[in-house]
């Protein structure tokens, strides 16, 4: 067999040889070509002789070794030396192939009783594993490539983990990361946490941070556990649409769905039904205590705790909704009202004109989160509602530029704006567009930045490449308008000198 095998060469190898020969002839030329035309050329006659010898039918494609092994040894079970029984099904397999699995390698190489058995009954404690998954996993030991369907990846991953097949586990992880969507994000995250796929968990969280608020979905909200929702709500990477009040509203809808799992309706009707349910509960049960203090509300306390209330109570309409809903404990709001009141006094009377040094930890923990959807290319100008300590920031998108402007002079009410010569802020601006499954198509970020603006001064935040733009375009911003540690900051003269020397300072 070995001698016969050496006589054959694969079609691809033949093509390579032909290509190499052609290249050589072109480069060096045939010596016989230098002769006169009527003189026979030996190399031409030899080529014709070789072609005649090789003139055999090539239409029939030979079965590859891998395919032959899979069909003959795995599917047909020929020359099997061990039988595996599991979940009511049998597989006639081969120890030499099973030893690719860490599970079977340890079983056969040690002093276990199974090492000399001809039939092994596998106990399958994992409910995610079924016979179809075992068929795929056992078959993967006999072939080079395995097709993993996204709908079957959880079961295959479970079986691969049980049998300790690292290559197949990695392939399952890649399949999951490529197929995260509304229908799979929560299931894939839960599965990845069970089987220790940290990279898949991270990818699912990134998808959820991008899509929870930008593409709200009833079924997704029903599936989200309190543990995952808490991770999302506390993150500064959450893509918030509009303002922080919308985070609170999304949580209210999510909580309603968790307690009313049979609710079925369009997303537009969800908030009205959630409000009606809360109102009816307060009326029927004569509840005066906040909902999060009740038995039904306790599981949701840790999630609502991460709402950044300081950016909700700075808007009158939003503050009134918080009081009406009576979801939050009063002491949560009292402490925030007190903190914001002192921040306002410092800004007005103590010359706190904003963050004067980099404090990324504080920024991640407590920055204002807001966003906007640009449905198509055009000119846009907007501000986010709420009192931001006299800093009226206008955001403009025009001619593919995003511009910040400190709006000071054109104000309807003189007391609503700070007249300090300079104001500082920390910010991060992100842009993103998504495909139909919520996967990022393009994204841009300024990263963490410090900025100084004088009265009515404008600053170009980002210049966009039109080739990278895809609409609708989602804009998400994080801001800090006041100093995180105001009581320890230097006086105004020291502060001005710091900003003058600060290499991160940006001026128009």
mmCIF file of C-alpha atoms in Angstrom, residues 86 338 387:
data_model
loop_
_atom_site.group_PDB
_atom_site.id
_atom_site.type_symbol
_atom_site.label_atom_id
_atom_site.label_comp_id
_atom_site.label_asym_id
_atom_site.label_seq_id
_atom_site.Cartn_x
_atom_site.Cartn_y
_atom_site.Cartn_z
ATOM 1 C CA UNK A 86 -25.506 6.633 27.340
ATOM 2 C CA UNK A 338 -28.996 66.556 50.172
ATOM 3 C CA UNK A 387 -30.424 71.270 35.736
#
